[in-house]
Amino acid sequence: MEISRVRAFARKAAGSRTAAVLAVVLAAVVGGWLGLALGAKVDTPVGPADIGMSISPSLRGETVVDVRPLGTLKFNTHDGPVRLGLTIEAVHPDVAEDIIKNPRWADRLPTTIETDVIEGLRRLAVRAALFAVAAGFVTGLVVFRRLSRAAWTAGGSLVMVAVLGGVSALTFNPRSIAEPRYTGLLTGVPSLVGDARSIVTKFSEYRGQLAKLVTNVSQLYEAGSNLPIFDPDPDTIRVLHVSDLHINPIGWNVIKSLKDQFKVQFVVDTGDISDHGTKPENEFVKEIGSLGVPYVYVRGNHDSKSTQDAVAKQKNAIVLDGNAVTVNGLTVYGLGDPRFTPDKAVQVDGDSSESLLDLGRTNALKLAPRDWSRSKSTSAPDRIPADIVAVHDPTVGRGFSGYVPLVLTGHVHARSTQLMPTGTRLMIQGSTGGAGLRGLEHDEPTPLTASVLYFNKKSHRLEAWDDITVGGLGEQWIQCQRRIEPDPGRTIFPESQQAPSPTASGGGSPSPTALASGANVPYASEVSDGRRHGTGRKP
């Protein structure tokens, strides 16, 4: 009897100790978060600017640069549930002017900024630890009303801050500085995000990129309301990729603004400029003539031959349908969609995935990357050295895998990209027209999307791109995400010459179905209009 009582008492004591430890840990976490939220803030000089630094709880690890009133820049700099916020409180005009005009100052800027940032982060870390400990102690005192428990809670808060700091430092990603995500005014995108060519050529120089960002901000403040737009780099060809306007006139406003702000040399439209392909809708395409730059177009499944003819009549328009054109040094091969299906309830011949894939593969035999040898074993002398293929349906686009560096498509109203095993990149654009009237069928309007592509003038290869997303009807926001091509000069191989995929069964190349599933994107021909609307939410 006595033994059972002792065992019961031991279990009760052990349970109470576990509950007490859990309570202390919970109080330490809550107190530490409160301390970070309330006191982890410092002001520090960084180069020509006074920067406010803060640490706050967040579901994802990132660094946010607030450049009001222009917008914000976000960088995926680290992992862990903390956000580092940087706010430009002021820019000293005399120092900023020296940076812009004095080469010697600019040479010293990377080291100066690095030193200032490290010092600011050191002060921020100390302040965060002190406030976390203090808030943890107060939380423990309020909850437990015992000094000993409050001391343990304060120690737990300190450990929490140390762990978060260690995780953030160990997972720091310097590459993120080259791929900012911008949200704000359209006019601020080119100046704040920077020039793609300089980012690509100096990608490894992290400190230099940080200095470039601060210099851009300094220029903006120095100019005041006259926001500067960087001159186009002579070694960069800028192409605007749009798709699926679906007779939404707002799409033309987006195209014109992006063409002006990013100094685009020509536009590639991958189809569905119309909605039902009727003659009255042909009036919509007359805006092409006012753009002032070449407009390369391929027919979509919502575009009739009448639509295609109407586009061909416009000034600056270039219609491709089984042929190629060279614009600003880039050779674009285009192929119109073989179907005309404005009503998806109507089935037509050639609408299957295999038929569309075979269409792409058949046309791919006309092409060859520029770096292929002209021997009989690789490419015939009459093959087209295409830099870009433009088609409407991604399923057709996958048929060109291994014969061209870049394939541009649309159709599914959801932006994505896939680097296929052959070295060919497939880029699927969302809807530059916000899916037309379909964009209003959901809880939130479908956003308008387009991309600015940056090509090397000598190699003709894609080096970077900016994904632009504009809020749908009734919304007022814009986001720009910079992407860097990791290996612009990669070799392009036909599927027959590929090495076997580690995840593929057997010894052959991955099947088209495997390629599709690898990108987490279904065959476009298998997606109904009701699903081709994107998320409709702000990224």
Coordinates of C-alpha atoms in Angstrom, one line a residue:
M1 CA 0.0 0.0 0.0
E2 CA 2.8 2.4 1.0
I3 CA 4.7 1.5 -2.2
S4 CA 1.8 2.4 -4.4
R5 CA 1.4 5.8 -2.6
V6 CA 5.1 6.5 -3.2
R7 CA 4.8 5.7 -6.9
A8 CA 1.7 7.9 -7.3
F9 CA 3.4 10.8 -5.5
A10 CA 6.5 10.4 -7.8
R11 CA 4.3 10.4 -10.9
K12 CA 2.5 13.5 -9.7
A13 CA 5.8 15.2 -8.9
A14 CA 7.3 14.3 -12.2
G15 CA 4.2 15.6 -14.0
S16 CA 4.2 18.8 -12.1
R17 CA 7.9 19.4 -12.9
T18 CA 7.3 18.8 -16.6
A19 CA 4.3 21.2 -16.6
A20 CA 6.5 23.8 -14.8
V21 CA 9.3 23.5 -17.3
L22 CA 6.8 23.8 -20.2
A23 CA 5.3 26.8 -18.6
V24 CA 8.7 28.5 -18.2
V25 CA 9.6 27.8 -21.8
L26 CA 6.3 29.1 -23.0
A27 CA 6.7 32.3 -20.9
A28 CA 10.3 32.7 -22.2
V29 CA 9.1 32.5 -25.8
V30 CA 6.3 34.9 -25.3
G31 CA 8.5 37.3 -23.4
G32 CA 11.3 37.1 -25.9
W33 CA 8.9 37.9 -28.8
L34 CA 7.5 40.8 -26.9
G35 CA 11.0 42.1 -26.3
L36 CA 11.9 41.8 -30.0
A37 CA 8.7 43.5 -31.1
L38 CA 8.9 46.4 -28.7
G39 CA 12.6 47.2 -28.4
A40 CA 14.7 45.6 -31.1
K41 CA 15.2 48.8 -33.0
V42 CA 18.2 51.1 -33.7
D43 CA 19.1 54.0 -35.9
T44 CA 22.5 53.8 -37.6
P45 CA 24.3 55.7 -40.4
V46 CA 25.0 53.6 -43.5
G47 CA 26.9 55.5 -46.2
P48 CA 25.0 58.6 -47.1
A49 CA 21.8 57.6 -45.3
D50 CA 20.5 57.2 -41.8
I51 CA 18.9 53.7 -41.6
G52 CA 16.4 52.4 -39.1
M53 CA 17.0 48.7 -38.3
S54 CA 14.5 46.5 -36.5
I55 CA 13.8 42.8 -35.8
S56 CA 10.3 41.5 -35.7
P57 CA 8.6 38.1 -35.5
S58 CA 7.6 36.8 -39.0
L59 CA 6.5 33.5 -40.6
R60 CA 9.4 33.7 -43.0
G61 CA 12.9 34.9 -42.8
E62 CA 13.5 38.0 -45.0
T63 CA 15.0 41.4 -45.1
V64 CA 12.6 44.3 -46.0
V65 CA 13.9 47.7 -47.2
D66 CA 11.2 50.3 -46.9
V67 CA 11.7 53.2 -49.4
R68 CA 8.7 55.3 -48.9
P69 CA 6.8 56.6 -50.9
L70 CA 8.2 54.5 -53.7
G71 CA 7.6 51.1 -52.1
T72 CA 9.5 48.2 -50.5
L73 CA 12.3 45.8 -51.5
K74 CA 12.3 42.3 -50.1
F75 CA 15.2 39.8 -50.0
N76 CA 15.1 36.2 -49.0
T77 CA 18.3 36.6 -47.0
H78 CA 17.9 33.9 -44.3
D79 CA 15.7 31.3 -42.8
G80 CA 14.0 31.5 -39.4
P81 CA 10.9 33.3 -38.1
V82 CA 12.4 36.8 -37.9
R83 CA 12.3 39.7 -40.3
L84 CA 15.0 42.3 -40.5
G85 CA 13.5 45.7 -41.4
L86 CA 15.5 48.5 -42.9
T87 CA 13.9 52.0 -43.2
I88 CA 15.6 54.9 -44.9
E89 CA 15.0 57.7 -42.4
A90 CA 17.1 60.3 -44.3
V91 CA 19.7 60.8 -47.0
H92 CA 22.4 63.4 -46.6
P93 CA 22.4 65.3 -50.0
D94 CA 26.0 66.4 -49.8
V95 CA 27.3 62.8 -49.3
A96 CA 24.9 61.4 -51.9
E97 CA 26.1 63.9 -54.4
D98 CA 29.7 63.0 -53.7
I99 CA 28.9 59.3 -54.3
I100 CA 27.3 60.0 -57.6
K101 CA 30.0 62.4 -58.9
N102 CA 33.2 61.3 -57.1
P103 CA 34.7 57.9 -58.4
R104 CA 37.0 57.7 -55.3
W105 CA 34.0 57.9 -52.9
A106 CA 32.2 55.3 -54.9
D107 CA 35.2 52.9 -54.7
R108 CA 35.3 53.3 -50.9
L109 CA 31.5 52.9 -50.6
P110 CA 31.3 49.0 -50.5
T111 CA 33.7 48.8 -47.5
T112 CA 32.1 51.8 -45.8
I113 CA 28.6 50.3 -46.1
E114 CA 29.7 46.9 -45.0
T115 CA 31.4 48.3 -41.9
D116 CA 28.3 50.5 -41.1
V117 CA 25.9 47.6 -41.6
I118 CA 27.9 45.2 -39.4
E119 CA 28.1 47.8 -36.7
G120 CA 24.4 48.5 -36.9
L121 CA 23.5 44.8 -36.8
R122 CA 25.8 44.3 -33.8
R123 CA 24.1 47.1 -31.9
L124 CA 20.7 45.7 -33.0
A125 CA 21.6 42.3 -31.7
V126 CA 22.7 43.6 -28.3
R127 CA 19.6 45.7 -28.0
A128 CA 17.4 42.7 -29.0
A129 CA 19.0 40.5 -26.4
L130 CA 18.6 43.1 -23.6
F131 CA 15.0 43.7 -24.4
A132 CA 14.2 40.0 -24.8
V133 CA 15.8 39.3 -21.4
A134 CA 14.0 42.2 -19.7
A135 CA 10.6 41.2 -21.3
G136 CA 11.2 37.6 -20.4
F137 CA 11.9 38.5 -16.8
V138 CA 8.8 40.7 -16.5
T139 CA 6.7 38.0 -18.2
G140 CA 8.0 35.4 -15.7
L141 CA 7.4 37.7 -12.8
V142 CA 3.8 38.4 -13.8
V143 CA 3.0 34.8 -14.6
F144 CA 4.8 33.0 -11.7
R145 CA 5.2 35.8 -9.1
R146 CA 8.5 34.2 -8.1
L147 CA 12.0 35.7 -8.7
S148 CA 13.5 32.3 -9.4
R149 CA 11.0 31.4 -12.1
A150 CA 11.4 34.9 -13.6
A151 CA 15.1 34.4 -13.8
W152 CA 14.7 31.1 -15.6
T153 CA 12.2 32.8 -18.0
A154 CA 14.7 35.6 -18.7
G155 CA 17.4 33.0 -19.4
G156 CA 15.1 31.1 -21.7
S157 CA 14.4 34.3 -23.7
L158 CA 18.1 34.9 -24.1
V159 CA 18.6 31.4 -25.4
M160 CA 15.7 31.9 -27.9
V161 CA 17.3 35.1 -29.2
A162 CA 20.7 33.4 -29.5
V163 CA 19.2 30.5 -31.4
L164 CA 17.3 32.8 -33.8
G165 CA 20.4 34.8 -34.4
G166 CA 22.5 31.7 -35.0
V167 CA 20.0 30.2 -37.5
S168 CA 19.8 33.5 -39.4
A169 CA 23.6 33.8 -39.6
L170 CA 24.1 30.2 -40.7
T171 CA 21.4 30.4 -43.3
F172 CA 22.4 33.8 -44.7
N173 CA 22.1 33.8 -48.5
P174 CA 24.2 36.6 -50.2
R175 CA 22.7 35.6 -53.6
S176 CA 19.4 37.1 -52.5
I177 CA 20.7 40.7 -52.9
A178 CA 20.6 40.1 -56.7
E179 CA 17.0 38.9 -56.7
P180 CA 14.9 41.6 -55.0
R181 CA 11.1 41.6 -54.8
Y182 CA 9.8 45.1 -55.3
T183 CA 6.3 46.3 -54.4
G184 CA 5.2 49.9 -54.9
L185 CA 5.0 52.5 -57.7
L186 CA 5.8 51.4 -61.2
T187 CA 8.1 54.4 -61.8
G188 CA 10.3 53.2 -59.0
V189 CA 11.0 49.7 -60.4
P190 CA 14.0 50.3 -62.7
S191 CA 15.8 52.6 -60.4
L192 CA 15.4 50.6 -57.2
V193 CA 15.8 47.1 -58.6
G194 CA 18.8 48.2 -60.6
D195 CA 20.3 47.3 -64.0
A196 CA 20.1 43.6 -64.8
R197 CA 23.3 43.6 -66.8
S198 CA 25.5 45.0 -64.0
I199 CA 23.9 42.5 -61.6
V200 CA 24.7 39.5 -63.8
T201 CA 28.3 40.6 -64.7
K202 CA 29.1 41.4 -61.0
F203 CA 27.0 38.8 -59.4
S204 CA 29.7 37.5 -57.1
E205 CA 30.5 40.9 -55.7
Y206 CA 28.0 41.0 -52.9
R207 CA 29.4 44.1 -51.3
G208 CA 29.3 46.0 -54.6
Q209 CA 25.7 45.1 -55.1
L210 CA 24.8 46.4 -51.7
A211 CA 26.6 49.6 -52.6
K212 CA 24.7 49.7 -55.9
L213 CA 21.4 49.5 -54.0
V214 CA 22.3 52.3 -51.7
T215 CA 23.5 54.4 -54.6
N216 CA 20.2 53.9 -56.4
V217 CA 18.3 55.1 -53.4
S218 CA 20.6 58.1 -53.0
Q219 CA 20.0 59.0 -56.6
L220 CA 16.2 58.8 -56.1
Y221 CA 16.3 61.1 -53.1
E222 CA 18.8 63.5 -54.7
A223 CA 16.5 63.9 -57.8
G224 CA 13.4 64.4 -55.7
S225 CA 10.3 64.2 -57.8
N226 CA 12.2 63.7 -61.1
L227 CA 12.8 60.0 -60.6
P228 CA 15.8 58.9 -62.7
I229 CA 15.6 56.0 -65.1
F230 CA 18.8 54.3 -65.9
D231 CA 19.9 54.4 -69.5
P232 CA 19.7 51.0 -71.3
D233 CA 22.9 49.1 -71.2
P234 CA 24.3 48.8 -74.7
D235 CA 25.1 45.1 -74.1
T236 CA 21.6 44.2 -73.0
I237 CA 18.6 43.5 -75.2
R238 CA 15.3 44.1 -73.3
V239 CA 12.2 42.1 -74.4
L240 CA 8.7 42.4 -72.9
H241 CA 6.8 39.1 -72.8
V242 CA 3.0 39.4 -72.6
S243 CA 0.2 36.9 -73.2
D244 CA -3.5 36.4 -72.9
L245 CA -4.8 40.0 -73.0
H246 CA -8.3 38.8 -73.7
I247 CA -9.4 42.2 -75.0
N248 CA -8.8 43.9 -71.7
P249 CA -7.9 47.5 -72.5
I250 CA -6.1 47.9 -69.1
G251 CA -3.5 45.4 -70.6
W252 CA -2.4 48.0 -73.1
N253 CA -1.8 50.6 -70.3
V254 CA 0.4 48.0 -68.5
I255 CA 2.3 47.3 -71.7
K256 CA 2.9 50.9 -72.6
S257 CA 4.0 51.7 -69.0
L258 CA 6.5 48.8 -68.9
K259 CA 7.8 49.6 -72.4
D260 CA 8.6 53.1 -71.3
Q261 CA 9.9 52.5 -67.8
F262 CA 12.1 49.5 -68.8
K263 CA 13.2 50.9 -72.2
V264 CA 12.0 47.7 -73.9
Q265 CA 13.3 47.1 -77.5
F266 CA 10.4 44.8 -78.6
V267 CA 7.4 42.9 -77.4
V268 CA 6.6 39.2 -77.7
D269 CA 2.9 38.3 -77.4
T270 CA 2.2 34.6 -77.0
G271 CA -1.5 34.7 -78.0
D272 CA -5.1 35.1 -76.9
I273 CA -5.1 38.8 -77.6
S274 CA -8.8 38.2 -78.4
D275 CA -11.6 36.5 -76.6
H276 CA -13.8 35.0 -79.2
G277 CA -12.0 35.9 -82.4
T278 CA -14.8 38.0 -83.8
K279 CA -14.4 40.9 -86.3
P280 CA -15.7 43.5 -83.8
E281 CA -12.9 42.5 -81.4
N282 CA -10.3 43.3 -84.2
E283 CA -10.6 47.0 -83.2
F284 CA -8.8 46.1 -79.9
V285 CA -5.5 45.2 -81.7
K286 CA -5.1 48.7 -83.2
E287 CA -3.2 49.8 -80.1
I288 CA -0.2 47.8 -81.4
G289 CA 0.5 50.6 -83.9
S290 CA 0.9 53.2 -81.1
L291 CA 3.6 51.3 -79.1
G292 CA 6.5 52.4 -81.3
V293 CA 8.5 49.1 -81.0
P294 CA 8.2 45.8 -82.9
Y295 CA 5.4 43.6 -81.7
V296 CA 6.0 39.9 -82.3
Y297 CA 2.7 37.9 -82.1
V298 CA 1.6 34.3 -82.3
R299 CA -2.0 33.2 -82.5
G300 CA -3.7 31.7 -79.4
N301 CA -6.6 29.3 -79.3
H302 CA -9.0 32.2 -78.7
D303 CA -7.7 34.0 -81.8
S304 CA -9.2 33.4 -85.2
K305 CA -7.4 33.7 -88.5
S306 CA -9.3 37.0 -88.8
T307 CA -7.7 38.1 -85.5
Q308 CA -4.2 37.2 -86.9
D309 CA -4.8 39.1 -90.1
A310 CA -6.0 42.2 -88.1
V311 CA -2.7 42.1 -86.1
A312 CA -0.6 41.7 -89.2
K313 CA -2.1 44.9 -90.6
Q314 CA -0.9 47.0 -87.7
K315 CA 2.2 49.1 -87.8
N316 CA 5.2 47.5 -86.0
A317 CA 3.4 44.1 -85.9
I318 CA 5.2 40.9 -86.9
V319 CA 3.0 37.8 -87.1
L320 CA 4.8 34.4 -86.8
D321 CA 3.2 31.1 -87.8
G322 CA 5.8 28.5 -88.7
N323 CA 8.5 31.1 -89.5
A324 CA 11.2 33.2 -87.8
V325 CA 12.2 36.8 -87.6
T326 CA 15.3 38.6 -86.3
V327 CA 14.6 41.7 -84.2
N328 CA 17.4 43.7 -82.5
G329 CA 19.8 40.7 -83.1
L330 CA 17.5 38.1 -81.5
T331 CA 16.0 35.4 -83.8
V332 CA 12.4 34.4 -82.7
Y333 CA 10.6 31.4 -84.2
G334 CA 6.9 31.5 -83.7
L335 CA 4.0 29.0 -84.2
G336 CA 0.3 29.8 -84.0
D337 CA -2.0 27.6 -82.0
P338 CA -3.5 24.9 -84.3
R339 CA -6.9 25.2 -82.6
F340 CA -9.6 27.8 -82.5
T341 CA -11.6 27.0 -79.4
P342 CA -13.1 30.1 -77.8
D343 CA -15.8 27.8 -76.5
K344 CA -14.0 25.0 -74.5
A345 CA -17.2 22.9 -74.7
V346 CA -16.4 22.3 -78.4
Q347 CA -13.9 19.6 -79.0
V348 CA -11.6 19.9 -82.1
D349 CA -9.1 17.6 -83.7
G350 CA -5.5 17.9 -82.5
D351 CA -6.5 19.0 -79.0
S352 CA -4.9 16.1 -77.2
S353 CA -1.6 16.5 -75.3
E354 CA 0.3 14.0 -77.6
S355 CA -0.9 15.8 -80.7
L356 CA 0.2 19.2 -79.4
L357 CA 3.5 17.8 -78.2
D358 CA 4.1 16.2 -81.6
L359 CA 3.4 19.5 -83.3
G360 CA 6.1 21.1 -81.3
R361 CA 8.6 18.3 -81.9
T362 CA 8.0 18.4 -85.7
N363 CA 8.6 22.2 -85.8
A364 CA 11.6 21.8 -83.5
L365 CA 13.5 19.9 -86.3
K366 CA 13.7 23.2 -88.2
L367 CA 15.7 24.8 -85.4
A368 CA 19.2 24.6 -83.8
P369 CA 20.9 26.6 -81.1
R370 CA 23.6 29.0 -82.3
D371 CA 26.3 27.0 -80.5
W372 CA 25.6 23.7 -82.2
S373 CA 28.1 22.5 -84.7
R374 CA 26.9 22.6 -88.3
S375 CA 27.9 19.0 -89.0
K376 CA 25.3 16.5 -90.2
S377 CA 25.4 14.7 -86.8
T378 CA 23.8 17.7 -85.0
S379 CA 22.1 20.2 -87.3
A380 CA 21.6 20.6 -91.0
P381 CA 22.9 23.8 -92.6
D382 CA 19.4 25.1 -93.3
R383 CA 18.2 24.9 -89.7
I384 CA 17.3 28.2 -88.1
P385 CA 19.6 29.4 -85.3
A386 CA 16.7 30.5 -83.1
D387 CA 17.2 32.2 -79.7
I388 CA 13.5 32.2 -78.7
V389 CA 10.5 30.1 -79.6
A390 CA 7.1 31.7 -79.1
V391 CA 4.0 29.5 -78.9
H392 CA 0.7 29.7 -77.0
D393 CA 0.3 26.4 -75.4
P394 CA 3.1 25.1 -73.0
T395 CA 2.4 21.6 -74.2
V396 CA 3.5 22.6 -77.7
G397 CA 6.4 24.5 -76.2
R398 CA 7.8 21.4 -74.5
G399 CA 8.1 19.8 -77.9
F400 CA 11.0 22.3 -78.6
S401 CA 13.0 21.0 -75.6
G402 CA 16.6 20.6 -76.6
Y403 CA 16.5 22.7 -79.8
V404 CA 16.4 26.3 -78.4
P405 CA 17.6 28.0 -75.2
L406 CA 14.2 29.7 -74.4
V407 CA 10.5 28.9 -75.1
L408 CA 7.9 31.5 -74.2
T409 CA 4.2 30.5 -73.8
G410 CA 1.0 31.5 -72.1
H411 CA -2.5 29.9 -72.1
V412 CA -2.8 28.7 -68.5
H413 CA -3.1 32.2 -66.9
A414 CA -0.6 31.3 -64.2
R415 CA 3.1 32.3 -64.4
S416 CA 5.7 29.6 -63.9
T417 CA 9.1 28.6 -65.3
Q418 CA 10.9 25.3 -65.7
L419 CA 14.5 24.5 -66.7
M420 CA 14.2 21.2 -68.6
P421 CA 16.9 18.5 -68.5
T422 CA 17.9 19.4 -72.1
G423 CA 18.9 22.9 -71.0
T424 CA 15.9 24.6 -72.6
R425 CA 14.0 27.0 -70.3
L426 CA 10.2 27.0 -70.6
M427 CA 8.6 30.3 -69.4
I428 CA 4.8 30.4 -69.0
Q429 CA 3.3 33.9 -68.7
G430 CA 0.2 34.6 -66.7
S431 CA -2.4 36.9 -68.2
T432 CA -1.4 40.4 -69.1
G433 CA -5.1 41.2 -69.4
G434 CA -6.0 39.7 -66.0
A435 CA -7.9 36.8 -67.8
G436 CA -10.3 39.3 -69.3
L437 CA -13.8 39.1 -67.9
R438 CA -12.9 35.7 -66.4
G439 CA -10.7 37.5 -64.0
L440 CA -13.9 38.8 -62.2
E441 CA -15.4 35.4 -61.6
H442 CA -13.5 34.8 -58.4
D443 CA -13.3 36.2 -54.9
E444 CA -10.4 38.5 -56.0
P445 CA -9.7 39.8 -59.5
T446 CA -6.9 38.0 -61.4
P447 CA -3.7 40.1 -61.4
L448 CA -2.1 41.3 -64.7
T449 CA 1.3 39.9 -65.4
A450 CA 4.2 40.5 -67.8
S451 CA 7.9 39.9 -67.7
V452 CA 10.9 42.0 -68.9
L453 CA 13.7 39.7 -70.3
Y454 CA 17.3 40.7 -70.4
F455 CA 19.5 39.2 -73.2
N456 CA 23.2 39.4 -73.7
K457 CA 23.9 41.2 -77.0
K458 CA 26.8 39.0 -78.0
S459 CA 25.7 35.5 -76.8
H460 CA 22.0 36.1 -77.4
R461 CA 21.3 34.2 -74.1
L462 CA 18.8 35.2 -71.4
E463 CA 20.7 36.5 -68.3
A464 CA 17.9 37.8 -66.1
W465 CA 14.3 38.7 -66.0
D466 CA 11.8 40.8 -64.0
D467 CA 8.4 39.3 -63.3
I468 CA 5.9 42.2 -63.0
T469 CA 2.6 41.7 -61.3
V470 CA -0.1 44.4 -61.2
G471 CA -3.2 44.3 -59.1
G472 CA -6.4 43.3 -60.9
L473 CA -9.4 45.5 -61.5
G474 CA -10.1 47.8 -58.6
E475 CA -6.7 47.2 -56.9
Q476 CA -3.7 49.5 -56.9
W477 CA -0.4 47.7 -56.3
I478 CA 2.5 46.4 -58.4
Q479 CA 5.2 43.9 -57.6
C480 CA 8.5 43.2 -59.4
Q481 CA 10.6 40.1 -58.7
R482 CA 14.1 40.0 -60.1
R483 CA 15.3 36.6 -61.3
I484 CA 18.9 35.7 -62.3
E485 CA 19.6 32.9 -64.9
P486 CA 22.1 30.7 -63.0
D487 CA 23.9 29.4 -66.1
P488 CA 23.2 31.6 -69.2
G489 CA 25.9 29.9 -71.3
R490 CA 24.7 26.3 -70.7
T491 CA 24.8 23.8 -73.6
I492 CA 21.5 22.8 -75.1
F493 CA 21.1 19.0 -75.9
P494 CA 18.3 17.2 -77.8
E495 CA 16.4 14.7 -75.7
S496 CA 18.0 11.9 -77.6
Q497 CA 21.5 13.0 -76.4
Q498 CA 20.5 13.6 -72.7
A499 CA 22.0 11.7 -69.8
P500 CA 19.4 9.6 -68.0
S501 CA 17.5 11.4 -65.3
P502 CA 18.3 10.1 -61.8
T503 CA 14.6 9.9 -61.0
A504 CA 13.5 8.4 -64.3
S505 CA 12.8 4.7 -64.7
G506 CA 14.9 2.9 -67.3
G507 CA 17.7 4.3 -69.3
G508 CA 15.9 6.7 -71.6
S509 CA 15.1 10.4 -71.4
P510 CA 12.3 11.6 -69.2
S511 CA 8.9 11.3 -70.8
P512 CA 6.9 14.4 -71.7
T513 CA 4.5 13.6 -68.8
A514 CA 7.4 13.4 -66.4
L515 CA 8.7 16.8 -67.7
A516 CA 5.2 18.3 -67.1
S517 CA 4.9 16.8 -63.6
G518 CA 8.4 17.9 -62.7
A519 CA 7.4 21.6 -63.2
N520 CA 4.3 21.0 -61.2
V521 CA 2.3 22.4 -64.1
P522 CA -0.3 20.2 -65.9
Y523 CA -0.5 20.0 -69.6
A524 CA -2.2 23.2 -70.7
S525 CA -4.6 21.4 -73.0
E526 CA -5.9 19.4 -70.0
V527 CA -6.8 22.5 -68.0
S528 CA -10.2 24.0 -68.4
D529 CA -10.9 27.7 -68.8
G530 CA -12.5 27.6 -65.3
R531 CA -9.1 26.7 -63.8
R532 CA -6.9 29.0 -65.9
H533 CA -7.2 32.1 -63.7
G534 CA -4.1 32.1 -61.5
T535 CA -4.4 32.8 -57.7
G536 CA -6.0 36.2 -58.0
R537 CA -4.1 37.1 -54.9
K538 CA -1.4 39.6 -54.2
P539 CA 2.0 37.7 -54.2

